[in-house]
Protein backbone atom coordinates (compact mmCIF):
# COMPACT_ATOMS: atom_id res chain seq x y z
CA UNK A 1 0.00 0.00 0.00
CA UNK A 2 1.30 3.46 -0.87
CA UNK A 3 0.87 6.22 1.70
CA UNK A 4 1.61 9.94 1.36
CA UNK A 5 2.93 11.22 4.69
CA UNK A 6 1.31 14.36 6.12
CA UNK A 7 3.86 14.65 8.95
CA UNK A 8 7.40 13.47 9.65
CA UNK A 9 7.36 9.88 10.94
CA UNK A 10 10.48 8.42 12.55
CA UNK A 11 12.16 5.67 10.53
CA UNK A 12 9.54 6.06 7.79
CA UNK A 13 10.02 9.39 6.07
CA UNK A 14 9.44 13.08 6.03
CA UNK A 15 6.32 15.11 5.27
CA UNK A 16 5.32 14.74 1.62
CA UNK A 17 7.20 11.47 1.03
CA UNK A 18 5.43 8.57 -0.65
CA UNK A 19 6.23 5.32 1.15
CA UNK A 20 5.28 1.69 0.68
CA UNK A 21 3.92 0.01 3.82
CA UNK A 22 1.79 -3.01 4.63
CA UNK A 23 -1.97 -2.55 4.28
CA UNK A 24 -2.67 -3.02 7.98
CA UNK A 25 -0.02 -0.57 9.15
CA UNK A 26 -1.10 1.98 6.58
CA UNK A 27 -4.81 1.84 7.42
CA UNK A 28 -4.66 1.19 11.16
CA UNK A 29 -1.75 3.39 12.18
CA UNK A 30 -0.74 6.01 9.63
CA UNK A 31 -4.14 6.95 8.19
CA UNK A 32 -6.12 6.55 11.42
CA UNK A 33 -3.69 8.77 13.40
CA UNK A 34 -3.68 11.40 10.64
CA UNK A 35 -0.03 10.87 9.80
CA UNK A 36 -0.74 10.05 6.16
CA UNK A 37 -3.32 9.58 3.44
CA UNK A 38 -3.85 6.70 1.06
CA UNK A 39 -1.74 6.84 -2.08
CA UNK A 40 -4.49 7.36 -4.64
CA UNK A 41 -3.66 8.84 -8.01
CA UNK A 42 -4.93 12.27 -6.95
CA UNK A 43 -3.00 12.24 -3.66
CA UNK A 44 0.19 11.11 -5.43
CA UNK A 45 -0.12 13.94 -7.99
CA UNK A 46 -0.71 16.47 -5.22
CA UNK A 47 2.36 15.20 -3.35
CA UNK A 48 4.48 15.44 -6.51
CA UNK A 49 3.32 19.02 -7.14
CA UNK A 50 4.10 20.02 -3.54
CA UNK A 51 7.56 18.46 -3.82
CA UNK A 52 8.27 20.40 -7.03
CA UNK A 53 7.08 23.64 -5.43
CA UNK A 54 9.28 22.98 -2.40
CA UNK A 55 12.34 22.38 -4.62
CA UNK A 56 11.61 25.54 -6.61
CA UNK A 57 11.34 27.66 -3.44
CA UNK A 58 14.58 26.15 -2.16
CA UNK A 59 16.35 27.01 -5.42
CA UNK A 60 15.03 30.59 -5.35
CA UNK A 61 16.19 30.99 -1.74
CA UNK A 62 19.66 29.68 -2.65
CA UNK A 63 19.91 32.11 -5.58
CA UNK A 64 18.91 35.02 -3.34
CA UNK A 65 21.46 33.89 -0.77
CA UNK A 66 24.26 34.02 -3.36
CA UNK A 67 23.30 37.59 -4.25
CA UNK A 68 23.11 38.58 -0.58
CA UNK A 69 26.51 36.97 0.09
CA UNK A 70 28.07 39.04 -2.68
CA UNK A 71 26.56 42.21 -1.20
CA UNK A 72 27.71 41.31 2.33
CA UNK A 73 31.35 41.04 1.22
CA UNK A 74 31.29 44.77 0.44
CA UNK A 75 29.84 45.73 3.83
CA UNK A 76 31.90 47.35 6.59
CA UNK A 77 30.07 47.48 9.92
CA UNK A 78 31.19 49.93 12.59
CA UNK A 79 30.40 49.12 16.22
CA UNK A 80 31.11 51.72 18.90
CA UNK A 81 32.00 50.32 22.32
CA UNK A 82 33.25 51.57 25.65
CA UNK A 83 36.82 50.53 26.32
CA UNK A 84 39.72 51.07 28.68
CA UNK A 85 43.05 52.77 28.06
CA UNK A 86 44.74 49.71 26.55
CA UNK A 87 41.99 49.15 23.94
CA UNK A 88 40.24 46.34 25.81
CA UNK A 89 36.49 46.43 25.48
CA UNK A 90 34.24 46.58 28.55
CA UNK A 91 32.23 43.40 27.94
CA UNK A 92 32.51 42.00 24.42
CA UNK A 93 31.13 42.25 20.90
CA UNK A 94 28.99 39.20 20.11
CA UNK A 95 27.00 37.91 17.16
CA UNK A 96 23.94 39.71 18.49
CA UNK A 97 25.75 43.06 18.39
CA UNK A 98 26.93 42.46 14.82
CA UNK A 99 23.43 41.36 13.76
CA UNK A 100 21.88 44.51 15.24
CA UNK A 101 24.52 46.72 13.58
CA UNK A 102 23.85 45.11 10.19
CA UNK A 103 20.13 45.69 10.70
CA UNK A 104 20.45 49.37 11.64
CA UNK A 105 23.23 50.38 9.25
CA UNK A 106 22.47 48.35 6.12
CA UNK A 107 18.97 46.86 6.61
CA UNK A 108 20.39 43.31 6.33
CA UNK A 109 18.38 40.98 8.53
CA UNK A 110 20.56 38.11 9.80
CA UNK A 111 19.95 35.88 12.76
CA UNK A 112 22.64 36.04 15.44
CA UNK A 113 23.04 32.26 15.18
CA UNK A 114 24.23 32.63 11.58
CA UNK A 115 27.18 34.81 12.58
CA UNK A 116 30.20 32.58 13.23
CA UNK A 117 32.54 33.99 15.88
CA UNK A 118 35.14 31.67 17.34
CA UNK A 119 35.07 33.77 20.49
CA UNK A 120 33.52 37.14 21.34
CA UNK A 121 35.56 40.17 20.28
CA UNK A 122 37.20 41.76 23.32
CA UNK A 123 39.53 44.37 21.77
CA UNK A 124 39.20 47.28 19.38
CA UNK A 125 40.33 46.83 15.79
CA UNK A 126 39.34 45.38 12.43
CA UNK A 127 37.90 41.86 12.11
CA UNK A 128 36.58 39.67 9.31
CA UNK A 129 33.61 37.64 10.53
CA UNK A 130 32.16 34.62 8.73
CA UNK A 131 28.39 34.70 8.16
CA UNK A 132 26.07 31.90 7.03
CA UNK A 133 23.58 33.31 4.57
CA UNK A 134 22.04 29.97 3.55
CA UNK A 135 22.76 26.30 4.20
CA UNK A 136 25.57 26.10 1.65
CA UNK A 137 26.38 29.79 1.20
CA UNK A 138 28.77 31.71 3.46
CA UNK A 139 30.17 35.21 3.27
CA UNK A 140 32.40 37.51 5.30
CA UNK A 141 31.58 40.84 6.91
CA UNK A 142 34.24 43.36 7.86
CA UNK A 143 33.65 44.57 11.42
CA UNK A 144 35.33 47.64 12.88
CA UNK A 145 35.26 47.88 16.67
CA UNK A 146 35.72 51.54 17.49
CA UNK A 147 36.08 53.18 20.92
CA UNK A 148 33.37 55.69 21.85
Coordinates of N, CA, C and O in Angstrom, one line a residue:
X1 N 0.8 -1.2 0.0 CA 0.0 0.0 0.0 C 0.9 1.2 0.0 O 1.8 1.3 0.8
X2 N 0.6 2.2 -0.8 CA 1.3 3.5 -0.9 C 0.6 4.5 0.0 O -0.6 4.6 0.0
X3 N 1.4 5.2 0.8 CA 0.9 6.2 1.7 C 1.7 7.5 1.5 O 2.9 7.5 1.4
X4 N 1.0 8.6 1.4 CA 1.6 9.9 1.4 C 1.6 10.5 2.8 O 0.6 10.7 3.4
X5 N 2.8 10.8 3.3 CA 2.9 11.2 4.7 C 2.5 12.7 4.8 O 2.9 13.5 4.0
X6 N 1.7 13.0 5.8 CA 1.3 14.4 6.1 C 2.2 15.0 7.2 O 2.2 16.2 7.4
X7 N 2.9 14.2 7.9 CA 3.9 14.7 8.9 C 5.1 13.8 8.9 O 5.1 12.7 8.3
X8 N 6.2 14.3 9.5 CA 7.4 13.5 9.6 C 7.1 12.3 10.6 O 6.5 12.4 11.6
X9 N 7.5 11.1 10.1 CA 7.4 9.9 10.9 C 8.7 9.2 11.1 O 9.4 9.0 10.1
X10 N 9.2 9.0 12.3 CA 10.5 8.4 12.5 C 10.6 7.1 11.8 O 9.7 6.3 11.8
X11 N 11.8 6.9 11.2 CA 12.2 5.7 10.5 C 11.3 5.4 9.3 O 11.4 4.3 8.8
X12 N 10.4 6.3 8.9 CA 9.5 6.1 7.8 C 9.8 7.1 6.7 O 10.0 6.7 5.5
X13 N 9.8 8.4 7.1 CA 10.0 9.4 6.1 C 9.6 10.7 6.6 O 9.1 10.9 7.7
X14 N 9.8 11.7 5.7 CA 9.4 13.1 6.0 C 8.1 13.5 5.4 O 7.6 12.8 4.5
X15 N 7.6 14.6 5.8 CA 6.3 15.1 5.3 C 6.4 15.2 3.7 O 7.3 15.7 3.2
X16 N 5.4 14.7 3.1 CA 5.3 14.7 1.6 C 5.9 13.5 0.9 O 5.7 13.4 -0.3
X17 N 6.6 12.7 1.6 CA 7.2 11.5 1.0 C 6.1 10.4 0.7 O 5.1 10.3 1.5
X18 N 6.3 9.7 -0.3 CA 5.4 8.6 -0.6 C 6.2 7.3 -0.2 O 7.3 7.0 -0.7
X19 N 5.6 6.5 0.7 CA 6.2 5.3 1.2 C 5.3 4.1 0.9 O 4.1 4.2 0.7
X20 N 6.0 3.0 0.9 CA 5.3 1.7 0.7 C 5.3 1.0 2.0 O 6.3 0.7 2.6
X21 N 4.1 0.7 2.5 CA 3.9 0.0 3.8 C 2.9 -1.1 3.7 O 2.2 -1.2 2.7
X22 N 2.8 -2.0 4.7 CA 1.8 -3.0 4.6 C 0.4 -2.4 4.8 O 0.2 -1.3 5.3
X23 N -0.6 -3.1 4.3 CA -2.0 -2.6 4.3 C -2.5 -2.3 5.7 O -3.0 -1.2 6.0
X24 N -2.2 -3.2 6.6 CA -2.7 -3.0 8.0 C -2.0 -1.8 8.7 O -2.7 -1.0 9.3
X25 N -0.7 -1.7 8.5 CA 0.0 -0.6 9.2 C -0.5 0.8 8.5 O -0.7 1.7 9.2
X26 N -0.7 0.8 7.2 CA -1.1 2.0 6.6 C -2.5 2.4 7.0 O -2.7 3.6 7.4
X27 N -3.4 1.5 7.0 CA -4.8 1.8 7.4 C -5.0 2.1 8.9 O -5.6 3.0 9.3
X28 N -4.4 1.2 9.7 CA -4.7 1.2 11.2 C -3.8 2.2 12.0 O -4.2 2.6 13.0
X29 N -2.6 2.5 11.4 CA -1.7 3.4 12.2 C -1.6 4.8 11.5 O -2.0 5.8 12.0
X30 N -1.1 4.7 10.3 CA -0.7 6.0 9.6 C -2.0 6.8 9.3 O -2.1 8.0 9.6
X31 N -3.0 6.2 8.6 CA -4.1 6.9 8.2 C -5.0 7.3 9.4 O -5.5 8.4 9.5
X32 N -5.2 6.3 10.3 CA -6.1 6.6 11.4 C -5.6 7.7 12.3 O -6.4 8.4 12.9
X33 N -4.3 7.7 12.5 CA -3.7 8.8 13.4 C -3.5 10.1 12.7 O -3.0 11.1 13.3
X34 N -3.8 10.2 11.4 CA -3.7 11.4 10.6 C -2.3 11.7 10.2 O -1.9 12.8 9.9
X35 N -1.4 10.7 10.2 CA 0.0 10.9 9.8 C 0.2 10.8 8.3 O 1.2 11.2 7.8
X36 N -0.8 10.2 7.6 CA -0.7 10.1 6.2 C -2.1 9.8 5.5 O -3.1 9.7 6.2
X37 N -2.1 9.9 4.2 CA -3.3 9.6 3.4 C -3.0 8.5 2.4 O -1.8 8.3 2.1
X38 N -4.0 7.8 2.0 CA -3.9 6.7 1.1 C -3.3 7.2 -0.2 O -3.6 8.3 -0.7
X39 N -2.4 6.4 -0.9 CA -1.7 6.8 -2.1 C -2.6 6.7 -3.3 O -2.2 6.0 -4.2
X40 N -3.7 7.4 -3.4 CA -4.5 7.4 -4.6 C -3.8 8.2 -5.7 O -2.8 8.9 -5.4
X41 N -4.3 8.1 -6.9 CA -3.7 8.8 -8.0 C -3.7 10.3 -7.7 O -2.7 11.0 -7.9
X42 N -4.8 10.8 -7.2 CA -4.9 12.3 -6.9 C -4.0 12.7 -5.8 O -3.3 13.7 -5.9
X43 N -3.9 11.9 -4.8 CA -3.0 12.2 -3.7 C -1.5 12.2 -4.1 O -0.7 13.0 -3.6
X44 N -1.2 11.2 -4.9 CA 0.2 11.1 -5.4 C 0.6 12.3 -6.3 O 1.7 12.8 -6.2
X45 N -0.4 12.8 -7.2 CA -0.1 13.9 -8.0 C 0.0 15.2 -7.1 O 0.9 16.0 -7.4
X46 N -0.8 15.3 -6.1 CA -0.7 16.5 -5.2 C 0.6 16.5 -4.5 O 1.3 17.5 -4.4
X47 N 1.1 15.3 -4.0 CA 2.4 15.2 -3.4 C 3.5 15.6 -4.3 O 4.5 16.2 -3.9
X48 N 3.4 15.1 -5.5 CA 4.5 15.4 -6.5 C 4.5 16.9 -6.8 O 5.6 17.5 -6.9
X49 N 3.4 17.6 -6.9 CA 3.3 19.0 -7.1 C 3.9 19.8 -5.9 O 4.6 20.8 -6.1
X50 N 3.6 19.4 -4.7 CA 4.1 20.0 -3.5 C 5.6 19.9 -3.5 O 6.3 20.8 -3.1
X51 N 6.1 18.7 -3.8 CA 7.6 18.5 -3.8 C 8.3 19.4 -4.8 O 9.3 19.9 -4.5
X52 N 7.7 19.5 -6.0 CA 8.3 20.4 -7.0 C 8.3 21.8 -6.6 O 9.2 22.6 -6.8
X53 N 7.2 22.3 -5.9 CA 7.1 23.6 -5.4 C 8.1 23.9 -4.3 O 8.7 24.9 -4.3
X54 N 8.3 22.9 -3.5 CA 9.3 23.0 -2.4 C 10.7 23.1 -3.0 O 11.5 23.9 -2.5
X55 N 11.0 22.3 -4.0 CA 12.3 22.4 -4.6 C 12.6 23.7 -5.3 O 13.6 24.3 -5.2
X56 N 11.5 24.2 -5.9 CA 11.6 25.5 -6.6 C 11.9 26.7 -5.6 O 12.7 27.5 -5.8
X57 N 11.1 26.6 -4.5 CA 11.3 27.7 -3.4 C 12.7 27.6 -2.9 O 13.4 28.6 -2.6
X58 N 13.2 26.3 -2.7 CA 14.6 26.1 -2.2 C 15.6 26.7 -3.1 O 16.6 27.4 -2.7
X59 N 15.4 26.5 -4.4 CA 16.3 27.0 -5.4 C 16.3 28.5 -5.5 O 17.4 29.2 -5.5
X60 N 15.1 29.1 -5.4 CA 15.0 30.6 -5.4 C 15.7 31.2 -4.1 O 16.5 32.2 -4.2
X61 N 15.5 30.5 -3.0 CA 16.2 31.0 -1.7 C 17.7 30.9 -1.9 O 18.4 31.8 -1.4
X62 N 18.2 29.8 -2.5 CA 19.7 29.7 -2.6 C 20.2 30.7 -3.6 O 21.3 31.3 -3.3
X63 N 19.5 31.1 -4.6 CA 19.9 32.1 -5.6 C 20.0 33.5 -4.9 O 20.9 34.2 -5.1
X64 N 18.9 33.8 -4.1 CA 18.9 35.0 -3.3 C 20.1 35.1 -2.3 O 20.6 36.1 -2.1
X65 N 20.4 33.9 -1.7 CA 21.5 33.9 -0.8 C 22.8 34.2 -1.4 O 23.7 34.9 -0.8
X66 N 23.0 33.7 -2.6 CA 24.3 34.0 -3.4 C 24.4 35.5 -3.6 O 25.5 36.1 -3.4
X67 N 23.3 36.1 -4.0 CA 23.3 37.6 -4.2 C 23.6 38.3 -2.9 O 24.4 39.3 -2.9
X68 N 22.9 37.9 -1.9 CA 23.1 38.6 -0.6 C 24.5 38.4 -0.1 O 25.1 39.3 0.5
X69 N 25.1 37.2 -0.3 CA 26.5 37.0 0.1 C 27.5 37.9 -0.6 O 28.4 38.4 0.0
X70 N 27.2 38.1 -1.9 CA 28.1 39.0 -2.7 C 28.0 40.5 -2.1 O 29.0 41.2 -2.1
X71 N 26.8 40.9 -1.8 CA 26.6 42.2 -1.2 C 27.2 42.3 0.2 O 27.7 43.4 0.5
X72 N 27.1 41.3 1.0 CA 27.7 41.3 2.3 C 29.2 41.4 2.3 O 29.8 42.0 3.2
X73 N 29.9 40.9 1.3 CA 31.4 41.0 1.2 C 31.8 42.5 1.1 O 32.9 42.8 1.5
X74 N 30.9 43.4 0.6 CA 31.3 44.8 0.4 C 31.0 45.6 1.7 O 31.4 46.8 1.8
X75 N 30.3 45.0 2.7 CA 29.8 45.7 3.8 C 30.9 45.9 4.9 O 31.7 45.0 5.2
X76 N 31.0 47.1 5.5 CA 31.9 47.4 6.6 C 31.0 47.9 7.7 O 30.4 49.0 7.6
X77 N 30.9 47.1 8.8 CA 30.1 47.5 9.9 C 30.9 48.1 11.0 O 32.0 47.6 11.4
X78 N 30.5 49.3 11.5 CA 31.2 49.9 12.6 C 30.4 49.8 13.9 O 29.2 50.1 13.9
X79 N 31.0 49.3 14.9 CA 30.4 49.1 16.2 C 31.2 49.9 17.2 O 32.4 49.7 17.4
X80 N 30.5 50.9 17.9 CA 31.1 51.7 18.9 C 30.9 51.1 20.3 O 29.8 50.6 20.6
X81 N 32.0 51.0 21.0 CA 32.0 50.3 22.3 C 32.8 51.1 23.3 O 33.7 51.9 23.0
X82 N 32.5 51.0 24.6 CA 33.3 51.6 25.6 C 34.5 50.7 25.9 O 34.4 49.5 25.9
X83 N 35.6 51.3 26.1 CA 36.8 50.5 26.3 C 37.8 51.3 27.3 O 37.6 52.5 27.5
X84 N 38.7 50.5 27.8 CA 39.7 51.1 28.7 C 40.9 51.7 27.9 O 40.9 51.8 26.7
X85 N 41.9 52.1 28.7 CA 43.0 52.8 28.1 C 43.8 51.9 27.1 O 44.4 52.4 26.1
X86 N 43.9 50.6 27.4 CA 44.7 49.7 26.5 C 44.0 49.1 25.4 O 44.5 48.3 24.7
X87 N 42.8 49.6 25.1 CA 42.0 49.1 23.9 C 41.1 47.9 24.2 O 40.5 47.4 23.3
X88 N 41.1 47.5 25.5 CA 40.2 46.3 25.8 C 38.8 46.8 26.0 O 38.6 47.8 26.6
X89 N 37.9 46.1 25.5 CA 36.5 46.4 25.5 C 35.9 46.0 26.8 O 36.2 45.0 27.4
X90 N 35.0 46.9 27.4 CA 34.2 46.6 28.6 C 33.1 45.6 28.1 O 32.2 46.1 27.3
X91 N 33.2 44.4 28.5 CA 32.2 43.4 27.9 C 32.8 42.8 26.7 O 34.0 42.5 26.6
X92 N 32.0 42.6 25.7 CA 32.5 42.0 24.4 C 31.5 42.3 23.3 O 30.4 42.6 23.5
X93 N 32.0 42.1 22.1 CA 31.1 42.2 20.9 C 30.8 40.8 20.5 O 31.6 40.0 20.2
X94 N 29.5 40.5 20.4 CA 29.0 39.2 20.1 C 28.2 39.2 18.8 O 28.1 40.3 18.1
X95 N 27.8 38.0 18.4 CA 27.0 37.9 17.2 C 25.7 38.8 17.2 O 25.3 39.3 16.2
X96 N 25.1 38.9 18.3 CA 23.9 39.7 18.5 C 24.2 41.2 18.2 O 23.5 41.8 17.5
X97 N 25.4 41.7 18.7 CA 25.8 43.1 18.4 C 26.0 43.3 16.9 O 25.6 44.3 16.3
X98 N 26.7 42.3 16.3 CA 26.9 42.5 14.8 C 25.6 42.4 14.0 O 25.4 43.1 13.1
X99 N 24.7 41.5 14.4 CA 23.4 41.4 13.8 C 22.6 42.7 13.9 O 22.1 43.1 12.9
X100 N 22.6 43.3 15.1 CA 21.9 44.5 15.2 C 22.5 45.6 14.4 O 21.8 46.5 13.9
X101 N 23.8 45.7 14.4 CA 24.5 46.7 13.6 C 24.2 46.6 12.1 O 24.0 47.6 11.4
X102 N 24.2 45.3 11.6 CA 23.8 45.1 10.2 C 22.4 45.6 9.9 O 22.1 46.1 8.9
X103 N 21.5 45.3 10.9 CA 20.1 45.7 10.7 C 20.0 47.2 10.7 O 19.3 47.7 9.8
X104 N 20.6 47.9 11.6 CA 20.5 49.4 11.6 C 21.2 50.1 10.5 O 20.7 51.1 10.0
X105 N 22.4 49.6 10.2 CA 23.2 50.4 9.3 C 22.9 50.0 7.8 O 23.0 50.9 6.9
X106 N 22.6 48.8 7.5 CA 22.5 48.4 6.1 C 21.1 47.7 5.8 O 20.9 47.2 4.7
X107 N 20.3 47.5 6.8 CA 19.0 46.9 6.6 C 19.1 45.4 6.2 O 18.2 44.8 5.6
X108 N 20.2 44.7 6.5 CA 20.4 43.3 6.3 C 19.9 42.6 7.6 O 20.3 42.9 8.7
X109 N 18.9 41.7 7.4 CA 18.4 41.0 8.5 C 19.0 39.6 8.6 O 18.7 38.7 7.8
X110 N 19.9 39.4 9.6 CA 20.6 38.1 9.8 C 20.3 37.7 11.2 O 20.4 38.5 12.2
X111 N 20.1 36.4 11.4 CA 19.9 35.9 12.8 C 21.3 35.8 13.4 O 22.3 35.5 12.8
X112 N 21.4 36.1 14.7 CA 22.6 36.0 15.4 C 23.3 34.7 15.4 O 24.5 34.5 15.5
X113 N 22.5 33.6 15.2 CA 23.0 32.3 15.2 C 23.8 32.0 13.9 O 24.6 31.1 13.8
X114 N 23.6 32.8 12.9 CA 24.2 32.6 11.6 C 25.6 33.4 11.5 O 26.2 33.3 10.5
X115 N 25.9 34.1 12.5 CA 27.2 34.8 12.6 C 28.2 33.9 13.4 O 28.0 33.6 14.5
X116 N 29.2 33.5 12.7 CA 30.2 32.6 13.2 C 31.4 33.3 13.8 O 32.3 33.7 13.1
X117 N 31.4 33.5 15.1 CA 32.5 34.0 15.9 C 33.2 32.9 16.7 O 32.5 32.1 17.4
X118 N 34.5 32.7 16.6 CA 35.1 31.7 17.3 C 35.1 32.0 18.8 O 34.9 31.1 19.7
X119 N 35.2 33.3 19.1 CA 35.1 33.8 20.5 C 34.6 35.2 20.4 O 34.9 35.9 19.4
X120 N 34.0 35.7 21.4 CA 33.5 37.1 21.3 C 34.7 38.1 21.2 O 35.8 37.8 21.7
X121 N 34.5 39.2 20.5 CA 35.6 40.2 20.3 C 35.7 41.0 21.5 O 34.8 41.6 22.0
X122 N 37.0 41.1 22.1 CA 37.2 41.8 23.3 C 38.2 42.9 23.2 O 38.7 43.4 24.2
X123 N 38.6 43.3 22.0 CA 39.5 44.4 21.8 C 39.1 45.2 20.5 O 38.4 44.7 19.6
X124 N 39.5 46.4 20.5 CA 39.2 47.3 19.4 C 40.1 46.8 18.2 O 41.1 46.2 18.4
X125 N 39.6 47.2 17.0 CA 40.3 46.8 15.8 C 39.4 46.4 14.7 O 38.2 46.6 14.7
X126 N 40.0 45.8 13.6 CA 39.3 45.4 12.4 C 39.3 43.9 12.4 O 40.3 43.2 12.7
X127 N 38.1 43.3 12.1 CA 37.9 41.9 12.1 C 37.1 41.5 10.9 O 36.2 42.2 10.5
X128 N 37.4 40.3 10.3 CA 36.6 39.7 9.3 C 35.8 38.5 10.0 O 36.4 37.6 10.5
X129 N 34.5 38.6 9.9 CA 33.6 37.6 10.5 C 32.9 36.8 9.5 O 32.3 37.4 8.5
X130 N 32.9 35.5 9.6 CA 32.2 34.6 8.7 C 30.7 34.6 9.1 O 30.3 34.6 10.2
X131 N 29.8 34.7 8.0 CA 28.4 34.7 8.2 C 27.8 33.6 7.3 O 28.1 33.5 6.1
X132 N 26.8 32.9 7.8 CA 26.1 31.9 7.0 C 24.9 32.6 6.5 O 24.0 33.1 7.2
X133 N 24.7 32.7 5.2 CA 23.6 33.3 4.6 C 22.5 32.3 4.3 O 21.3 32.5 4.4
X134 N 22.9 31.1 3.9 CA 22.0 30.0 3.6 C 22.8 28.7 3.9 O 23.9 28.8 4.4
X135 N 22.1 27.6 3.8 CA 22.8 26.3 4.2 C 24.1 26.1 3.6 O 25.1 25.7 4.3
X136 N 24.3 26.4 2.3 CA 25.6 26.1 1.7 C 26.3 27.4 1.2 O 27.3 27.3 0.6
X137 N 25.8 28.5 1.6 CA 26.4 29.8 1.2 C 26.9 30.6 2.4 O 26.1 30.8 3.3
X138 N 28.2 30.9 2.4 CA 28.8 31.7 3.5 C 29.4 33.0 2.9 O 29.6 33.0 1.7
X139 N 29.6 34.0 3.7 CA 30.2 35.2 3.3 C 31.0 35.8 4.4 O 30.9 35.2 5.5
X140 N 31.7 36.9 4.2 CA 32.4 37.5 5.3 C 31.9 39.0 5.4 O 31.6 39.6 4.4
X141 N 31.9 39.5 6.6 CA 31.6 40.8 6.9 C 32.8 41.5 7.6 O 33.3 40.9 8.6
X142 N 33.1 42.6 7.2 CA 34.2 43.4 7.9 C 33.7 44.2 9.0 O 32.8 45.0 8.8
X143 N 34.1 43.9 10.2 CA 33.6 44.6 11.4 C 34.7 45.4 12.0 O 35.9 45.0 12.2
X144 N 34.4 46.7 12.2 CA 35.3 47.6 12.9 C 34.8 47.9 14.3 O 33.7 48.4 14.4
X145 N 35.6 47.6 15.3 CA 35.3 47.9 16.7 C 36.0 49.2 17.0 O 37.2 49.2 17.1
X146 N 35.2 50.2 17.3 CA 35.7 51.5 17.5 C 35.4 52.0 18.9 O 34.3 51.8 19.4
X147 N 36.4 52.6 19.6 CA 36.1 53.2 20.9 C 35.2 54.4 20.8 O 35.2 55.1 19.9
X148 N 34.3 54.6 21.8 CA 33.4 55.7 21.8 C 34.1 57.0 22.1 O 35.0 57.1 22.9

